[in-house]
């Protein structure tokens, strides 16, 4: 039995940089996603982590075909969806949904909660008006919203409640895969844990698969099954969550994990002495460095790193792209 829900093969998304009269001449490409090969199993959560600008959100949008891939393949539920025309993607939209980072920006301020949740149901021709209304009540109750709020507008809710509305809309069509793009980063810390717990409960109840995009590794530890670490458009490490936190292999992953704050002040002092401080900025994805893209900031680099690009290779249960292995 095939347990793989989604798989990418050497997926790339480049944005052309144009200049000249009417911007007709392409002078370079911004390599936002550069040869990513990953898979997501049914019922699991794959966390996608890395610094801002590494290509996490672009990868998520490309998987949904909100951005057209430059090259490579996206296999969803044993079907290659890479080159399906946009006008024939409607059945796919039911099965892949997205939770956005800013719950207020992703909700139409002129629509009531009921209308927002009903919109995907109407678009895909779900039931009668009464059946849709019953479904809306059910979804609101499922995500922890009072169904009596059905006629309220987004500005009447808190940030956490708005994200619950977004989650209810996402669940309306019973998707198989949800791409959560920084779903808690715009929320108060006190609310973040509630949304994470809700997502975990929904995954168990509906059998969902998640791609959880974040830069907060402390959250990743609690929600993910596996973790993919991105740097400059590429996957540099892919491992089960427990093994990644116990023994990271890539120097970039080590640096990310060393920066996680610890609530115990005594232990935090000891952690500070072990913290890995990366110098310099992320290189430009328009003109990435030769060899390993991380070598300009890596404390463990050697000559080979500046000449040859490392390939993602299997080391035990972990895949890592590093010449140290």
Short mmCIF file of C-alpha atoms in Angstrom, two decimals:
data_model
loop_
_atom_site.label_atom_id
_atom_site.label_comp_id
_atom_site.label_asym_id
_atom_site.label_seq_id
_atom_site.Cartn_x
_atom_site.Cartn_y
_atom_site.Cartn_z
CA UNK A 1 0.00 0.00 0.00
CA UNK A 2 1.35 3.42 -1.02
CA UNK A 3 1.60 5.56 2.11
CA UNK A 4 3.01 8.64 0.33
CA UNK A 5 0.45 11.41 -0.08
CA UNK A 6 2.64 14.03 -1.77
CA UNK A 7 6.07 13.85 -3.34
CA UNK A 8 8.24 16.37 -5.15
CA UNK A 9 11.03 15.49 -7.56
CA UNK A 10 13.73 18.13 -8.15
CA UNK A 11 11.14 20.91 -7.82
CA UNK A 12 12.28 24.40 -8.81
CA UNK A 13 10.63 27.81 -8.72
CA UNK A 14 12.60 30.69 -10.22
CA UNK A 15 11.37 34.27 -10.48
CA UNK A 16 12.85 36.08 -13.52
CA UNK A 17 14.54 39.44 -12.94
CA UNK A 18 13.76 41.67 -15.93
CA UNK A 19 15.04 45.01 -17.17
CA UNK A 20 14.96 47.17 -20.27
CA UNK A 21 12.08 48.79 -22.12
CA UNK A 22 8.81 47.27 -20.89
CA UNK A 23 10.91 44.85 -18.77
CA UNK A 24 11.16 42.34 -21.63
CA UNK A 25 14.73 41.15 -21.08
CA UNK A 26 15.49 38.57 -18.38
CA UNK A 27 18.88 39.29 -16.87
CA UNK A 28 18.85 36.79 -13.98
CA UNK A 29 16.66 34.44 -11.97
CA UNK A 30 15.82 34.55 -8.27
CA UNK A 31 16.12 30.90 -7.24
CA UNK A 32 13.48 30.73 -4.49
CA UNK A 33 13.12 26.94 -4.63
CA UNK A 34 16.07 25.15 -6.18
CA UNK A 35 15.77 21.40 -6.68
CA UNK A 36 13.68 20.25 -3.70
CA UNK A 37 12.79 16.55 -3.39
CA UNK A 38 10.62 15.66 -0.39
CA UNK A 39 7.70 13.39 0.45
CA UNK A 40 4.83 13.64 2.92
CA UNK A 41 3.23 10.49 4.28
CA UNK A 42 -0.48 10.15 5.03
CA UNK A 43 -1.30 11.34 8.55
CA UNK A 44 2.11 12.88 9.29
CA UNK A 45 3.33 16.42 9.88
CA UNK A 46 6.38 17.56 7.95
CA UNK A 47 7.82 20.77 9.40
CA UNK A 48 9.59 23.09 6.98
CA UNK A 49 12.04 25.33 8.85
CA UNK A 50 14.71 27.89 8.08
CA UNK A 51 15.51 31.59 8.26
CA UNK A 52 13.33 34.20 6.57
CA UNK A 53 13.94 34.26 2.83
CA UNK A 54 15.03 30.63 2.52
CA UNK A 55 12.07 29.70 0.27
CA UNK A 56 9.70 27.97 2.73
CA UNK A 57 6.55 29.89 1.83
CA UNK A 58 7.35 29.84 -1.89
CA UNK A 59 7.64 26.05 -1.73
CA UNK A 60 4.26 25.83 0.03
CA UNK A 61 2.57 28.00 -2.59
CA UNK A 62 4.22 26.09 -5.42
CA UNK A 63 2.93 22.80 -4.02
CA UNK A 64 -0.58 24.27 -4.17
CA UNK A 65 0.05 25.54 -7.71
CA UNK A 66 -0.52 29.12 -6.58
CA UNK A 67 2.90 29.59 -8.17
CA UNK A 68 3.67 27.69 -11.37
CA UNK A 69 6.76 25.45 -10.98
CA UNK A 70 9.73 26.33 -13.17
CA UNK A 71 10.65 22.65 -13.46
CA UNK A 72 10.39 19.35 -11.59
CA UNK A 73 7.37 17.29 -10.59
CA UNK A 74 4.70 17.34 -7.89
CA UNK A 75 3.03 13.97 -7.31
CA UNK A 76 -0.14 14.16 -5.20
CA UNK A 77 -2.09 11.01 -4.33
CA UNK A 78 -0.26 9.10 -7.10
CA UNK A 79 -1.15 11.76 -9.72
CA UNK A 80 1.34 14.14 -11.34
CA UNK A 81 -0.29 17.56 -10.83
CA UNK A 82 2.61 19.64 -12.14
CA UNK A 83 1.20 20.35 -15.58
CA UNK A 84 -2.55 20.19 -15.02
CA UNK A 85 -4.02 23.40 -16.57
CA UNK A 86 -5.19 26.00 -14.06
CA UNK A 87 -8.79 25.71 -15.28
CA UNK A 88 -8.80 21.99 -14.38
CA UNK A 89 -7.32 22.31 -10.89
CA UNK A 90 -10.67 22.67 -9.10
CA UNK A 91 -10.89 19.00 -7.93
CA UNK A 92 -7.34 19.29 -6.57
CA UNK A 93 -8.23 22.38 -4.52
CA UNK A 94 -10.60 20.28 -2.43
CA UNK A 95 -7.77 18.05 -1.28
CA UNK A 96 -4.99 20.60 -0.67
CA UNK A 97 -5.86 23.61 1.48
CA UNK A 98 -3.83 26.35 3.15
CA UNK A 99 -3.81 28.16 6.49
CA UNK A 100 -2.24 31.60 6.07
CA UNK A 101 0.09 33.49 8.36
CA UNK A 102 -2.02 36.60 8.96
CA UNK A 103 -5.59 35.56 9.86
CA UNK A 104 -6.96 39.09 9.37
CA UNK A 105 -5.42 39.62 5.91
CA UNK A 106 -6.70 36.22 4.72
CA UNK A 107 -10.34 36.97 5.65
CA UNK A 108 -12.60 39.28 3.63
CA UNK A 109 -13.55 42.10 6.05
CA UNK A 110 -16.85 42.64 4.20
CA UNK A 111 -18.05 39.07 4.65
CA UNK A 112 -19.57 37.50 7.74
CA UNK A 113 -18.02 34.40 9.32
CA UNK A 114 -20.83 32.28 7.88
CA UNK A 115 -20.19 33.59 4.35
CA UNK A 116 -16.44 33.07 4.66
CA UNK A 117 -16.78 29.43 5.68
CA UNK A 118 -19.59 28.85 3.16
CA UNK A 119 -17.56 30.18 0.21
CA UNK A 120 -15.61 26.96 -0.56
CA UNK A 121 -18.80 24.93 -0.05
CA UNK A 122 -20.64 27.05 -2.63
CA UNK A 123 -17.70 27.00 -5.05
CA UNK A 124 -17.63 23.20 -5.04
CA UNK A 125 -21.42 22.78 -5.06
CA UNK A 126 -21.83 21.26 -1.61
CA UNK A 127 -25.46 20.49 -0.69
CA UNK A 128 -28.43 22.77 -0.29
CA UNK A 129 -28.46 26.09 1.56
CA UNK A 130 -29.72 24.41 4.75
CA UNK A 131 -27.11 21.66 4.47
CA UNK A 132 -24.36 24.26 4.08
CA UNK A 133 -25.65 26.17 7.09
CA UNK A 134 -25.62 22.97 9.17
CA UNK A 135 -22.06 22.27 7.97
CA UNK A 136 -20.96 25.80 8.97
CA UNK A 137 -22.37 25.35 12.50
CA UNK A 138 -20.58 22.01 12.74
CA UNK A 139 -17.25 23.46 11.58
CA UNK A 140 -17.45 26.43 13.94
CA UNK A 141 -18.13 24.12 16.86
CA UNK A 142 -15.24 21.85 15.79
CA UNK A 143 -12.68 24.68 15.88
CA UNK A 144 -13.96 26.10 19.17
CA UNK A 145 -16.12 28.99 17.94
CA UNK A 146 -19.64 29.70 19.16
CA UNK A 147 -22.00 29.03 16.21
CA UNK A 148 -24.07 32.03 17.31
CA UNK A 149 -21.21 34.22 15.96
CA UNK A 150 -22.12 33.23 12.40
CA UNK A 151 -23.28 36.74 11.45
CA UNK A 152 -20.28 38.58 12.90
CA UNK A 153 -17.50 40.14 10.83
CA UNK A 154 -13.73 39.42 11.14
CA UNK A 155 -12.97 42.72 12.92
CA UNK A 156 -15.22 41.62 15.80
CA UNK A 157 -12.90 38.73 16.67
CA UNK A 158 -9.50 38.40 18.33
CA UNK A 159 -6.44 37.18 16.41
CA UNK A 160 -6.79 33.63 17.74
CA UNK A 161 -10.50 33.52 16.86
CA UNK A 162 -9.77 34.77 13.34
CA UNK A 163 -7.25 31.98 12.86
CA UNK A 164 -9.92 29.51 14.01
CA UNK A 165 -12.22 30.94 11.31
CA UNK A 166 -9.46 30.38 8.76
CA UNK A 167 -9.00 26.80 9.98
CA UNK A 168 -12.77 26.16 9.75
CA UNK A 169 -12.77 27.41 6.15
CA UNK A 170 -9.78 25.17 5.40
CA UNK A 171 -11.60 22.12 6.80
CA UNK A 172 -14.85 22.79 4.92
CA UNK A 173 -14.03 20.51 1.97
CA UNK A 174 -12.47 17.67 4.00
CA UNK A 175 -8.95 18.07 2.57
CA UNK A 176 -6.26 15.41 2.72
CA UNK A 177 -3.33 17.84 3.05
CA UNK A 178 -3.13 21.21 4.80
CA UNK A 179 -0.20 23.56 4.24
CA UNK A 180 0.08 25.77 7.33
CA UNK A 181 2.23 28.80 6.51
CA UNK A 182 3.45 30.27 9.83
CA UNK A 183 -0.08 29.86 11.28
CA UNK A 184 0.80 31.11 14.78
CA UNK A 185 3.52 33.71 14.21
CA UNK A 186 1.02 36.61 14.11
CA UNK A 187 -0.70 35.50 17.34
CA UNK A 188 -0.06 36.29 21.00
CA UNK A 189 2.14 33.74 22.77
CA UNK A 190 -0.75 32.84 25.09
CA UNK A 191 -2.88 31.88 22.07
CA UNK A 192 -0.23 30.01 20.09
CA UNK A 193 -0.40 26.86 22.23
CA UNK A 194 -4.19 26.73 21.85
CA UNK A 195 -3.96 26.80 18.05
CA UNK A 196 -1.18 24.18 18.02
CA UNK A 197 -3.25 21.88 20.24
CA UNK A 198 -6.29 22.44 18.00
CA UNK A 199 -4.28 21.48 14.90
CA UNK A 200 -3.05 18.29 16.61
CA UNK A 201 -6.60 17.35 17.65
CA UNK A 202 -7.94 17.99 14.13
CA UNK A 203 -5.17 15.88 12.61
CA UNK A 204 -6.11 12.92 14.79
CA UNK A 205 -9.86 13.35 14.24
CA UNK A 206 -9.80 13.89 10.45
CA UNK A 207 -6.64 11.93 9.58
CA UNK A 208 -4.98 15.02 8.09
CA UNK A 209 -1.46 15.47 6.78
CA UNK A 210 0.30 18.78 7.46
CA UNK A 211 3.15 20.71 5.96
CA UNK A 212 3.94 23.09 8.83
CA UNK A 213 6.02 26.07 7.71
CA UNK A 214 7.72 27.93 10.55
CA UNK A 215 10.94 29.42 11.86
CA UNK A 216 10.05 28.58 15.48
CA UNK A 217 11.85 25.33 16.27
CA UNK A 218 10.40 25.11 19.77
CA UNK A 219 6.95 24.65 18.18
CA UNK A 220 8.27 22.13 15.65
CA UNK A 221 9.31 19.77 18.43
CA UNK A 222 5.71 19.41 19.61
CA UNK A 223 3.78 19.14 16.35
CA UNK A 224 5.99 17.53 13.69
CA UNK A 225 6.79 13.96 12.72
CA UNK A 226 9.75 14.91 10.53
CA UNK A 227 11.65 18.14 9.90
CA UNK A 228 13.04 19.50 6.63
CA UNK A 229 15.60 22.29 7.05
CA UNK A 230 15.83 24.74 4.14
CA UNK A 231 18.66 27.07 3.26
CA UNK A 232 18.72 29.29 0.16
CA UNK A 233 16.04 27.29 -1.66
CA UNK A 234 17.47 23.84 -0.93
CA UNK A 235 16.84 21.12 1.66
CA UNK A 236 20.04 20.71 3.67
CA UNK A 237 18.73 18.22 6.26
CA UNK A 238 15.65 15.99 6.52
CA UNK A 239 15.17 13.83 9.61
CA UNK A 240 12.66 12.45 12.12
CA UNK A 241 11.97 15.16 14.70
CA UNK A 242 13.40 13.27 17.67
CA UNK A 243 16.65 12.46 15.88
CA UNK A 244 17.08 15.98 14.51
CA UNK A 245 16.78 17.52 17.97
CA UNK A 246 18.95 14.84 19.58
CA UNK A 247 21.75 14.83 17.00
CA UNK A 248 21.61 17.40 14.18
CA UNK A 249 24.10 16.65 11.42
CA UNK A 250 24.25 19.81 9.31
CA UNK A 251 26.13 22.81 10.80
CA UNK A 252 23.22 25.08 9.84
CA UNK A 253 20.76 22.90 11.77
CA UNK A 254 23.11 22.92 14.77
CA UNK A 255 23.13 26.72 14.71
CA UNK A 256 19.33 26.92 14.50
CA UNK A 257 18.86 24.52 17.42
CA UNK A 258 21.45 26.30 19.56
CA UNK A 259 19.38 29.49 19.31
CA UNK A 260 16.20 28.02 20.84
CA UNK A 261 15.53 29.88 24.12
CA UNK A 262 15.35 27.81 27.30
CA UNK A 263 12.85 28.83 30.04
CA UNK A 264 15.20 27.82 32.88
CA UNK A 265 17.51 30.82 33.60
CA UNK A 266 20.22 28.60 35.12
CA UNK A 267 20.31 26.29 32.12
CA UNK A 268 20.02 29.24 29.72
CA UNK A 269 23.37 30.64 30.96
CA UNK A 270 25.03 27.34 30.10
CA UNK A 271 23.29 27.29 26.70
CA UNK A 272 24.58 30.76 25.86
CA UNK A 273 28.15 29.52 26.10
CA UNK A 274 27.28 26.75 23.62
CA UNK A 275 25.33 28.98 21.22
CA UNK A 276 26.60 29.02 17.63
CA UNK A 277 26.60 32.55 16.24
CA UNK A 278 26.51 32.64 12.45
CA UNK A 279 28.30 35.65 10.99
CA UNK A 280 27.19 37.37 7.81
CA UNK A 281 23.88 37.44 5.97
CA UNK A 282 22.19 34.84 3.79
CA UNK A 283 23.68 35.14 0.27
CA UNK A 284 21.42 36.42 -2.50
CA UNK A 285 19.26 33.73 -4.16
CA UNK A 286 19.84 35.66 -7.41
CA UNK A 287 23.56 34.90 -7.30
CA UNK A 288 24.19 32.02 -4.85
CA UNK A 289 27.82 31.14 -4.03
CA UNK A 290 29.58 28.27 -5.76
CA UNK A 291 29.91 24.94 -3.97
CA UNK A 292 27.90 24.63 -0.76
CA UNK A 293 25.56 27.62 -0.42
CA UNK A 294 26.19 27.67 3.35
CA UNK A 295 30.00 27.81 3.15
CA UNK A 296 30.07 31.63 3.44
CA UNK A 297 28.72 31.35 7.02
CA UNK A 298 29.76 27.83 8.04
CA UNK A 299 32.18 27.46 10.99
CA UNK A 300 33.20 23.96 9.78
CA UNK A 301 33.90 24.69 6.10
CA UNK A 302 36.95 23.37 4.25
CA UNK A 303 38.25 23.68 0.68
CA UNK A 304 35.86 21.20 -0.92
CA UNK A 305 32.85 23.18 0.35
CA UNK A 306 33.81 26.18 -1.80
CA UNK A 307 34.12 24.11 -5.00
CA UNK A 308 31.61 21.25 -5.00
CA UNK A 309 27.91 21.38 -4.12
CA UNK A 310 27.00 18.61 -1.64
CA UNK A 311 24.22 16.19 -2.55
CA UNK A 312 21.47 15.14 -0.16
CA UNK A 313 22.56 11.69 1.08
CA UNK A 314 21.17 9.15 3.53
CA UNK A 315 22.93 8.82 6.89
CA UNK A 316 20.90 6.40 9.03
CA UNK A 317 17.36 7.84 9.20
CA UNK A 318 18.58 11.30 8.23
CA UNK A 319 19.22 12.89 4.85
CA UNK A 320 21.90 15.59 4.90
CA UNK A 321 23.66 17.69 2.29
CA UNK A 322 27.12 18.25 3.77
CA UNK A 323 30.68 17.28 2.82
CA UNK A 324 31.42 16.42 6.47
CA UNK A 325 29.62 13.13 5.81
#
